[in-house]
Amino acid sequence: MATINDNYLKLKAGYLFPEIARRVNTFVEGNPEAKIIKLGIGDVTEPLPEACRTAMIKAVEDMGDRSTFKGYGPEQGYGWLREKIAAQDFQARGCDIDASEIFVSDGAKCDTGNILDIFGKNNKIAVTDPVYPVYVDTNVMAGHTGETNDKGEYDGLVYLPISAENNFIADIPTEKVDLIYLCFPNNPTGATATKAYLKAWVDYAKANDSIIFFDAAYEAFITDDSLPHSIYEIEGAKDCALEFRSFSKNAGFTGTRCAFTVVPKQLTAKASDGSEVELWKLWNRRQSTKFNGVSYIVQRGAEAVYSEAGKAQIKALVDFYLENAKIICDKLKSAGFEVYGGVNAPYIWLKTPHDLSSWDFFDKLLQTTNVVGTPGSGFGAAGEGYFRISAFNSRNNVEEAMKRITEQFKV
Ligand SMILES: *Cc1c(COP(=O)(O)O)cnc(C)c1O
């Protein structure tokens, strides 16, 4: 009989969102008249910007004419898109990133998982706790961990706890790790990183020959000019960091699919014979072999993000979600909650009142207000006692949810 990748059996079976759905369904069965408002899942709700739609419609027409039809495109993405990304997202911010270092893909989620293909089996890997679960689960699948302990932590990973005590900013480890996942602005806590903090990580990585995986999926939500949008704004980062970006959260591409990963040419890691190998070459080879590029139509849609009209529309979209976040923060604070994030980020991270567990608070909020959020413990053991509320929703839903919480929920 064929055998399986046993590592998959170590995964805690997709517990968080199915369990949320189970509890909501049970509640609705007993309370069929309840009007549930979901502020849980981190998916966008507002339509695609007009500039992107117009560009995609035009691209569909291109595909209908022999002279402009496109078959397979470059696995790394079309040059016209990579040039705009390099110029506007990086060079305009003083980052010396070349278009050839940009790899266009169909998602930052898959890139953060796939990147492990080009790394060895014996790296020491650090993640924050709580964390975007994809970083952990993809390492489990790749066989980089052991089993879980009773707190749900995988043997072999280094967990860097983040909580109100350290402002949701992990301490730089005292031990040596090889790969570090950082996400700023952060999902789930909404925390941001200053240049000084990222500099400390870059210094650590250079001193320890480590590689930083920097996930900047939410960089568009940064409104504070002093905060870096890219890790390459930090001197030396090109020697030690990869960066993941996505059009999902800035331009509403969660259902359209386009993202990119930056792999600087000078970034290297060690082969088992001790030689230093360029990661760019390996990732280029990996993508050319296992990936056939993003559709021409979608890449034209992504290109429109960089047009004058596109930039204005994307700013309006991001501002809309940020205003939701501000409404949520203000209302929750006025109701007596201890609230974090929600500024420069679309997520609000609150401390559960009266030391309720994350799931007990979930149930209480659902029962008293019919509002659904995400238990912090679902993002890691150190998320226990916290709760995530997403600003990705209509203004009506946000206002109605906050009205119910301020009027009905006793902190
Ligand atoms: C939403 C999100 C992404 C983007 O994923 P896509 O696959 O590009 O949609 C990446 N990282 C984090 C932390 C996210 O929350």
Coordinates of C-alpha atoms and ligand atoms in Angstrom, one line a residue:
M1 CA 0.0 0.0 0.0
A2 CA 1.1 3.5 -0.7
T3 CA 2.2 5.5 2.3
I4 CA 1.4 9.1 3.4
N5 CA 3.4 12.0 4.7
D6 CA 3.0 11.2 8.4
N7 CA 3.7 14.7 9.4
Y8 CA 0.2 15.6 8.4
L9 CA -1.1 13.5 11.3
K10 CA 0.7 15.8 13.7
L11 CA -1.5 18.7 12.7
K12 CA -4.2 19.7 15.1
A13 CA -7.1 19.1 12.8
G14 CA -8.1 22.6 11.5
Y15 CA -9.6 23.4 14.9
L16 CA -10.2 27.1 15.0
F17 CA -12.6 28.1 12.2
P18 CA -14.6 24.9 12.2
E19 CA -15.1 25.2 15.9
I20 CA -16.3 28.8 15.5
A21 CA -18.7 27.6 12.9
R22 CA -19.9 24.7 15.1
R23 CA -20.6 27.0 18.0
V24 CA -22.4 29.6 15.8
N25 CA -24.5 27.0 14.2
T26 CA -25.6 25.5 17.6
F27 CA -26.5 29.0 18.8
V28 CA -28.5 29.8 15.7
E29 CA -30.4 26.5 15.9
G30 CA -31.5 27.5 19.4
N31 CA -32.0 31.2 18.5
P32 CA -33.3 31.2 14.9
E33 CA -34.2 34.9 15.0
A34 CA -30.7 36.1 16.1
K35 CA -29.0 38.4 13.6
I36 CA -25.4 37.3 13.7
I37 CA -22.6 39.7 12.8
K38 CA -19.3 38.1 11.9
L39 CA -16.2 40.1 12.8
G40 CA -14.2 36.9 12.8
I41 CA -12.5 35.8 9.6
G42 CA -9.9 38.1 8.0
D43 CA -11.4 38.4 4.6
V44 CA -12.2 41.7 2.8
T45 CA -15.8 42.7 2.1
E46 CA -15.7 45.7 -0.2
P47 CA -15.6 45.4 -4.1
L48 CA -12.5 45.4 -6.2
P49 CA -11.2 48.9 -7.1
E50 CA -12.5 50.2 -10.5
A51 CA -9.1 50.6 -11.9
C52 CA -8.3 46.9 -11.4
R53 CA -11.6 45.8 -12.8
T54 CA -11.2 48.0 -15.9
A55 CA -7.7 46.7 -16.5
M56 CA -8.9 43.1 -16.1
I57 CA -11.8 43.6 -18.6
K58 CA -9.3 45.1 -21.1
A59 CA -7.0 42.1 -20.5
V60 CA -9.9 39.7 -21.2
E61 CA -10.3 41.5 -24.5
D62 CA -6.6 41.1 -25.2
M63 CA -7.0 37.4 -24.8
G64 CA -9.8 37.4 -27.4
D65 CA -7.6 38.7 -30.2
R66 CA -4.9 36.6 -31.8
S67 CA -2.5 39.6 -32.0
T68 CA -2.7 40.3 -28.2
F69 CA -3.5 36.8 -26.9
K70 CA -1.1 35.5 -24.2
G71 CA -0.3 31.9 -23.5
Y72 CA 2.1 30.9 -20.7
G73 CA 3.7 33.9 -19.2
P74 CA 7.1 34.1 -17.3
E75 CA 6.9 31.9 -14.2
Q76 CA 8.3 34.9 -12.2
G77 CA 5.6 37.3 -13.4
Y78 CA 5.5 39.8 -16.3
G79 CA 8.3 42.4 -16.4
W80 CA 5.9 45.3 -16.6
L81 CA 4.4 44.3 -13.2
R82 CA 7.7 43.5 -11.5
E83 CA 9.1 46.8 -12.7
K84 CA 6.3 48.8 -11.2
I85 CA 6.5 46.8 -7.9
A86 CA 10.2 47.4 -7.6
A87 CA 9.9 51.1 -8.5
Q88 CA 6.9 52.1 -6.4
D89 CA 6.9 49.7 -3.4
F90 CA 10.7 49.6 -2.9
Q91 CA 12.8 52.1 -4.8
A92 CA 10.4 55.0 -4.0
R93 CA 11.0 54.2 -0.3
G94 CA 14.8 54.1 -0.7
C95 CA 15.0 50.3 -0.9
D96 CA 17.5 49.0 -3.5
I97 CA 15.3 46.2 -4.8
D98 CA 15.5 45.3 -8.5
A99 CA 12.6 44.0 -10.6
S100 CA 14.5 40.7 -11.1
E101 CA 14.2 40.1 -7.3
I102 CA 10.4 40.2 -7.4
F103 CA 8.6 36.9 -7.9
V104 CA 4.9 37.3 -8.6
S105 CA 2.6 34.6 -7.3
D106 CA -1.0 33.7 -6.6
G107 CA -0.7 34.3 -2.9
A108 CA 1.4 35.1 0.1
K109 CA -0.1 32.2 2.0
C110 CA 1.3 29.7 -0.5
D111 CA 4.6 31.6 -0.8
T112 CA 5.1 31.5 3.0
G113 CA 4.5 27.7 2.9
N114 CA 6.3 27.0 -0.4
I115 CA 9.5 28.8 0.6
L116 CA 10.3 25.9 2.9
D117 CA 11.0 23.8 -0.2
I118 CA 14.4 25.5 -0.6
F119 CA 15.5 25.3 3.0
G120 CA 17.0 22.3 4.8
K121 CA 15.5 20.0 7.3
N122 CA 17.5 20.9 10.3
N123 CA 16.9 24.6 10.7
K124 CA 15.9 26.0 14.1
I125 CA 12.7 27.9 13.4
A126 CA 11.2 30.7 15.5
V127 CA 7.6 32.0 15.4
T128 CA 5.8 34.4 17.7
D129 CA 3.0 33.2 19.9
P130 CA 0.3 34.0 18.9
V131 CA 1.0 33.8 15.2
Y132 CA -0.6 33.4 11.7
P133 CA -1.2 29.7 11.8
V134 CA 0.1 29.0 8.3
Y135 CA 3.8 29.5 9.4
V136 CA 3.4 26.8 12.0
D137 CA 1.4 24.3 10.0
T138 CA 3.6 24.4 6.9
N139 CA 6.6 23.6 9.1
V140 CA 4.7 20.7 10.6
M141 CA 3.8 19.4 7.1
A142 CA 7.4 19.7 6.0
G143 CA 8.5 17.6 9.0
H144 CA 10.3 20.4 10.8
T145 CA 8.6 19.7 14.2
G146 CA 7.8 16.9 16.6
E147 CA 4.4 16.4 18.2
T148 CA 2.4 18.9 20.3
N149 CA 2.5 19.3 24.1
D150 CA -0.6 19.8 26.2
K151 CA -0.5 23.5 25.5
G152 CA -0.6 22.8 21.7
E153 CA 3.0 23.8 21.1
Y154 CA 5.1 21.8 18.6
D155 CA 8.3 20.2 19.8
G156 CA 11.2 21.7 17.9
L157 CA 9.8 25.2 17.2
V158 CA 11.0 28.2 19.2
Y159 CA 8.0 30.2 20.4
L160 CA 8.5 33.9 21.1
P161 CA 5.6 35.0 23.3
I162 CA 3.9 38.3 22.6
S163 CA 1.5 39.9 25.0
A164 CA 0.5 43.2 26.6
E165 CA 3.6 42.8 28.8
N166 CA 6.0 43.3 25.9
N167 CA 3.6 45.4 23.8
F168 CA 3.1 42.5 21.4
I169 CA 6.7 42.9 20.3
A170 CA 8.8 39.7 20.8
D171 CA 12.1 39.9 22.6
I172 CA 15.0 39.2 20.4
P173 CA 16.0 35.6 21.3
T174 CA 19.1 34.9 23.3
E175 CA 19.5 31.5 21.6
K176 CA 20.5 31.1 18.0
V177 CA 17.8 30.4 15.5
D178 CA 18.1 29.9 11.7
L179 CA 14.7 31.0 10.4
I180 CA 12.5 33.7 11.9
Y181 CA 8.9 34.6 10.8
L182 CA 8.0 38.2 11.5
C183 CA 4.6 39.8 10.4
F184 CA 4.1 43.6 10.6
P185 CA 1.6 45.1 10.8
N186 CA 0.7 41.9 12.7
N187 CA -2.0 39.4 12.2
P188 CA -3.6 38.7 14.7
T189 CA -2.5 41.4 17.2
G190 CA -2.4 44.5 15.0
A191 CA 1.0 45.4 16.4
T192 CA 3.5 47.4 14.3
A193 CA 7.3 47.4 14.2
T194 CA 9.5 50.5 14.4
K195 CA 12.7 50.8 12.4
A196 CA 14.7 50.4 15.5
Y197 CA 13.0 47.2 16.4
L198 CA 13.5 45.7 12.9
K199 CA 17.1 46.9 13.0
A200 CA 17.6 44.8 16.1
W201 CA 16.3 41.8 14.2
V202 CA 18.5 42.5 11.2
D203 CA 21.5 42.8 13.5
Y204 CA 20.6 39.6 15.2
A205 CA 20.1 37.8 11.9
K206 CA 23.4 39.0 10.5
A207 CA 25.2 38.0 13.7
N208 CA 23.7 34.5 13.7
D209 CA 23.6 33.9 9.9
S210 CA 19.8 33.6 10.2
I211 CA 17.1 34.4 7.6
I212 CA 14.1 36.5 8.4
F213 CA 10.8 35.8 6.6
F214 CA 9.1 39.2 6.7
D215 CA 5.4 39.1 6.0
A216 CA 4.2 42.6 5.1
A217 CA 0.7 41.7 3.8
Y218 CA -0.7 44.6 5.8
E219 CA 1.8 47.3 5.0
A220 CA -0.8 49.4 3.2
F221 CA -2.5 50.0 6.5
I222 CA 0.5 51.9 7.9
T223 CA -0.5 55.6 8.2
D224 CA 2.2 56.5 10.7
D225 CA 5.1 57.9 8.5
S226 CA 7.8 56.9 10.9
L227 CA 7.0 53.2 10.5
P228 CA 8.7 51.1 7.9
H229 CA 6.6 49.4 5.2
S230 CA 9.3 47.0 4.1
I231 CA 12.1 45.3 6.0
Y232 CA 14.5 46.6 3.2
E233 CA 14.1 50.1 4.7
I234 CA 16.5 48.7 7.3
E235 CA 20.2 48.8 6.3
G236 CA 21.6 45.3 5.9
A237 CA 18.2 43.6 5.5
K238 CA 19.0 42.5 1.9
D239 CA 21.7 40.2 3.4
C240 CA 19.3 38.4 5.7
A241 CA 15.6 38.8 4.8
L242 CA 12.9 37.7 2.4
E243 CA 9.7 39.7 2.2
F244 CA 6.2 38.5 1.4
R245 CA 3.6 40.9 0.0
S246 CA 0.1 40.5 -1.2
F247 CA -2.6 42.4 -3.1
S248 CA -5.3 40.6 -1.0
K249 CA -5.6 43.2 1.8
N250 CA -4.7 46.5 0.1
A251 CA -6.6 45.9 -3.1
G252 CA -9.2 43.4 -2.1
F253 CA -7.6 40.5 -4.1
T254 CA -8.5 37.7 -1.7
G255 CA -10.7 36.2 -4.3
T256 CA -8.7 37.4 -7.3
R257 CA -5.3 36.1 -6.1
C258 CA -2.1 38.0 -6.7
A259 CA 0.9 38.5 -4.4
F260 CA 4.7 38.6 -4.6
T261 CA 7.8 37.5 -2.8
V262 CA 11.1 39.5 -2.7
V263 CA 14.3 37.4 -2.8
P264 CA 17.4 39.6 -2.9
K265 CA 20.1 38.2 -5.1
Q266 CA 22.8 38.5 -2.4
L267 CA 20.9 36.4 0.1
T268 CA 22.6 33.1 0.8
A269 CA 22.3 30.0 3.0
K270 CA 24.6 27.0 3.5
A271 CA 24.6 23.7 1.5
S272 CA 25.4 20.5 3.4
D273 CA 28.9 20.6 1.9
G274 CA 29.4 24.0 3.6
S275 CA 29.2 26.1 0.5
E276 CA 27.1 29.2 0.3
V277 CA 24.2 29.1 -2.2
E278 CA 22.1 32.0 -3.5
L279 CA 18.5 31.6 -2.4
W280 CA 17.4 33.6 -5.5
K281 CA 18.7 30.8 -7.7
L282 CA 16.9 28.1 -5.7
W283 CA 13.6 30.0 -5.6
N284 CA 13.8 30.8 -9.3
R285 CA 14.3 27.1 -10.0
R286 CA 11.5 26.1 -7.6
Q287 CA 9.0 28.5 -9.2
S288 CA 10.0 27.7 -12.7
T289 CA 9.5 24.0 -12.0
K290 CA 6.5 23.9 -9.8
F291 CA 4.6 27.1 -10.8
N292 CA 3.4 28.4 -14.1
G293 CA 2.8 32.0 -13.2
V294 CA -0.3 34.1 -12.4
S295 CA -2.9 34.7 -15.1
Y296 CA -2.2 37.5 -17.5
I297 CA -5.6 39.0 -16.6
V298 CA -5.0 39.1 -12.9
Q299 CA -1.5 40.5 -13.4
R300 CA -3.0 43.4 -15.4
G301 CA -5.4 43.9 -12.5
A302 CA -2.5 44.1 -10.1
E303 CA -0.6 46.4 -12.4
A304 CA -3.5 48.9 -12.1
V305 CA -2.9 49.1 -8.4
Y306 CA 0.1 51.3 -9.4
S307 CA -1.8 53.6 -11.7
E308 CA -2.8 57.1 -10.3
A309 CA -6.5 56.0 -10.3
G310 CA -5.6 52.7 -8.7
K311 CA -3.5 54.3 -5.9
A312 CA -6.3 56.7 -5.1
Q313 CA -8.9 53.9 -5.0
I314 CA -6.8 51.7 -2.9
K315 CA -6.1 54.4 -0.4
A316 CA -9.9 55.0 -0.1
L317 CA -10.4 51.2 0.4
V318 CA -7.7 51.0 3.1
D319 CA -9.0 54.2 4.8
F320 CA -12.5 52.7 4.9
Y321 CA -11.3 49.7 6.8
L322 CA -9.1 51.8 9.0
E323 CA -12.1 54.0 9.9
N324 CA -13.9 50.8 10.8
A325 CA -11.0 49.8 13.0
K326 CA -11.1 53.2 14.7
I327 CA -14.8 52.9 15.4
I328 CA -14.3 49.5 16.9
C329 CA -11.3 50.7 19.1
D330 CA -13.2 53.8 20.3
K331 CA -16.4 52.0 21.1
L332 CA -14.7 49.0 22.8
K333 CA -12.6 51.4 24.9
S334 CA -15.6 53.4 25.9
A335 CA -17.3 50.2 27.0
G336 CA -14.4 49.5 29.3
F337 CA -12.4 47.0 27.2
E338 CA -8.6 46.8 27.2
V339 CA -7.9 47.2 23.5
Y340 CA -4.7 46.9 21.3
G341 CA -4.0 47.2 17.6
G342 CA -6.5 48.7 15.2
V343 CA -4.2 51.6 14.3
N344 CA -2.0 51.0 11.2
A345 CA -3.7 47.6 11.1
P346 CA -7.2 46.1 10.4
Y347 CA -7.2 43.9 13.5
I348 CA -8.3 44.8 17.0
W349 CA -6.9 42.6 19.7
L350 CA -8.6 42.9 23.1
K351 CA -8.0 41.5 26.5
T352 CA -10.9 39.4 27.6
P353 CA -12.6 41.0 30.6
H354 CA -12.5 39.3 34.1
D355 CA -9.8 36.9 32.9
L356 CA -12.4 34.9 30.9
S357 CA -10.8 32.3 28.6
S358 CA -10.8 33.2 24.9
W359 CA -13.5 30.6 24.2
D360 CA -15.7 31.6 27.2
F361 CA -15.6 35.2 26.0
F362 CA -16.5 34.0 22.5
D363 CA -19.6 32.3 23.9
K364 CA -20.6 35.2 26.1
L365 CA -20.2 37.7 23.3
L366 CA -22.2 35.5 20.9
Q367 CA -25.0 34.9 23.5
T368 CA -25.4 38.5 24.7
T369 CA -24.7 40.4 21.4
N370 CA -24.8 37.8 18.6
V371 CA -21.4 39.1 17.5
V372 CA -18.7 36.6 16.4
G373 CA -15.0 37.2 16.7
T374 CA -11.9 35.0 16.9
P375 CA -10.6 33.5 20.1
G376 CA -7.0 34.5 20.6
S377 CA -6.1 31.0 21.9
G378 CA -6.7 29.8 18.3
F379 CA -3.5 31.6 17.2
G380 CA -1.3 30.0 19.9
A381 CA -1.1 29.2 23.6
A382 CA 0.0 32.8 24.5
G383 CA -3.1 34.2 22.7
E384 CA -5.2 32.7 25.6
G385 CA -7.2 35.5 27.3
Y386 CA -7.3 37.6 24.1
F387 CA -9.7 38.0 21.3
R388 CA -9.4 39.3 17.7
I389 CA -12.0 41.5 16.0
S390 CA -11.6 42.2 12.3
A391 CA -12.3 45.6 10.7
F392 CA -13.0 43.9 7.4
N393 CA -16.8 44.5 7.2
S394 CA -19.4 46.9 6.1
R395 CA -19.8 50.1 8.1
N396 CA -23.4 49.1 9.0
N397 CA -22.3 45.8 10.4
V398 CA -19.4 47.4 12.4
E399 CA -21.7 50.1 13.8
E400 CA -24.5 47.7 14.7
A401 CA -22.0 45.3 16.3
M402 CA -20.5 48.1 18.4
K403 CA -23.9 49.4 19.4
R404 CA -24.9 46.0 20.7
I405 CA -21.6 45.5 22.6
T406 CA -21.7 49.0 24.2
E407 CA -25.4 48.6 25.1
Q408 CA -25.6 45.0 26.0
F409 CA -22.2 43.7 27.1
K410 CA -21.3 44.3 30.7
V411 CA -17.5 44.4 31.1
Ligands
LIG1 C1 -4.1 37.6 4.5 C2 -2.7 37.3 4.9 C3 -1.8 37.1 3.9 C4 -2.2 37.1 2.4 O1 -2.4 35.9 1.9 P1 -2.8 35.7 0.4 O2 -2.6 34.3 0.1 O3 -1.9 36.6 -0.5 O4 -4.3 36.1 0.2 C5 -0.5 36.8 4.2 N1 -0.1 36.8 5.5 C6 -0.9 37.1 6.5 C7 -0.5 37.2 7.9 C8 -2.3 37.4 6.2 O5 -3.1 37.6 7.2

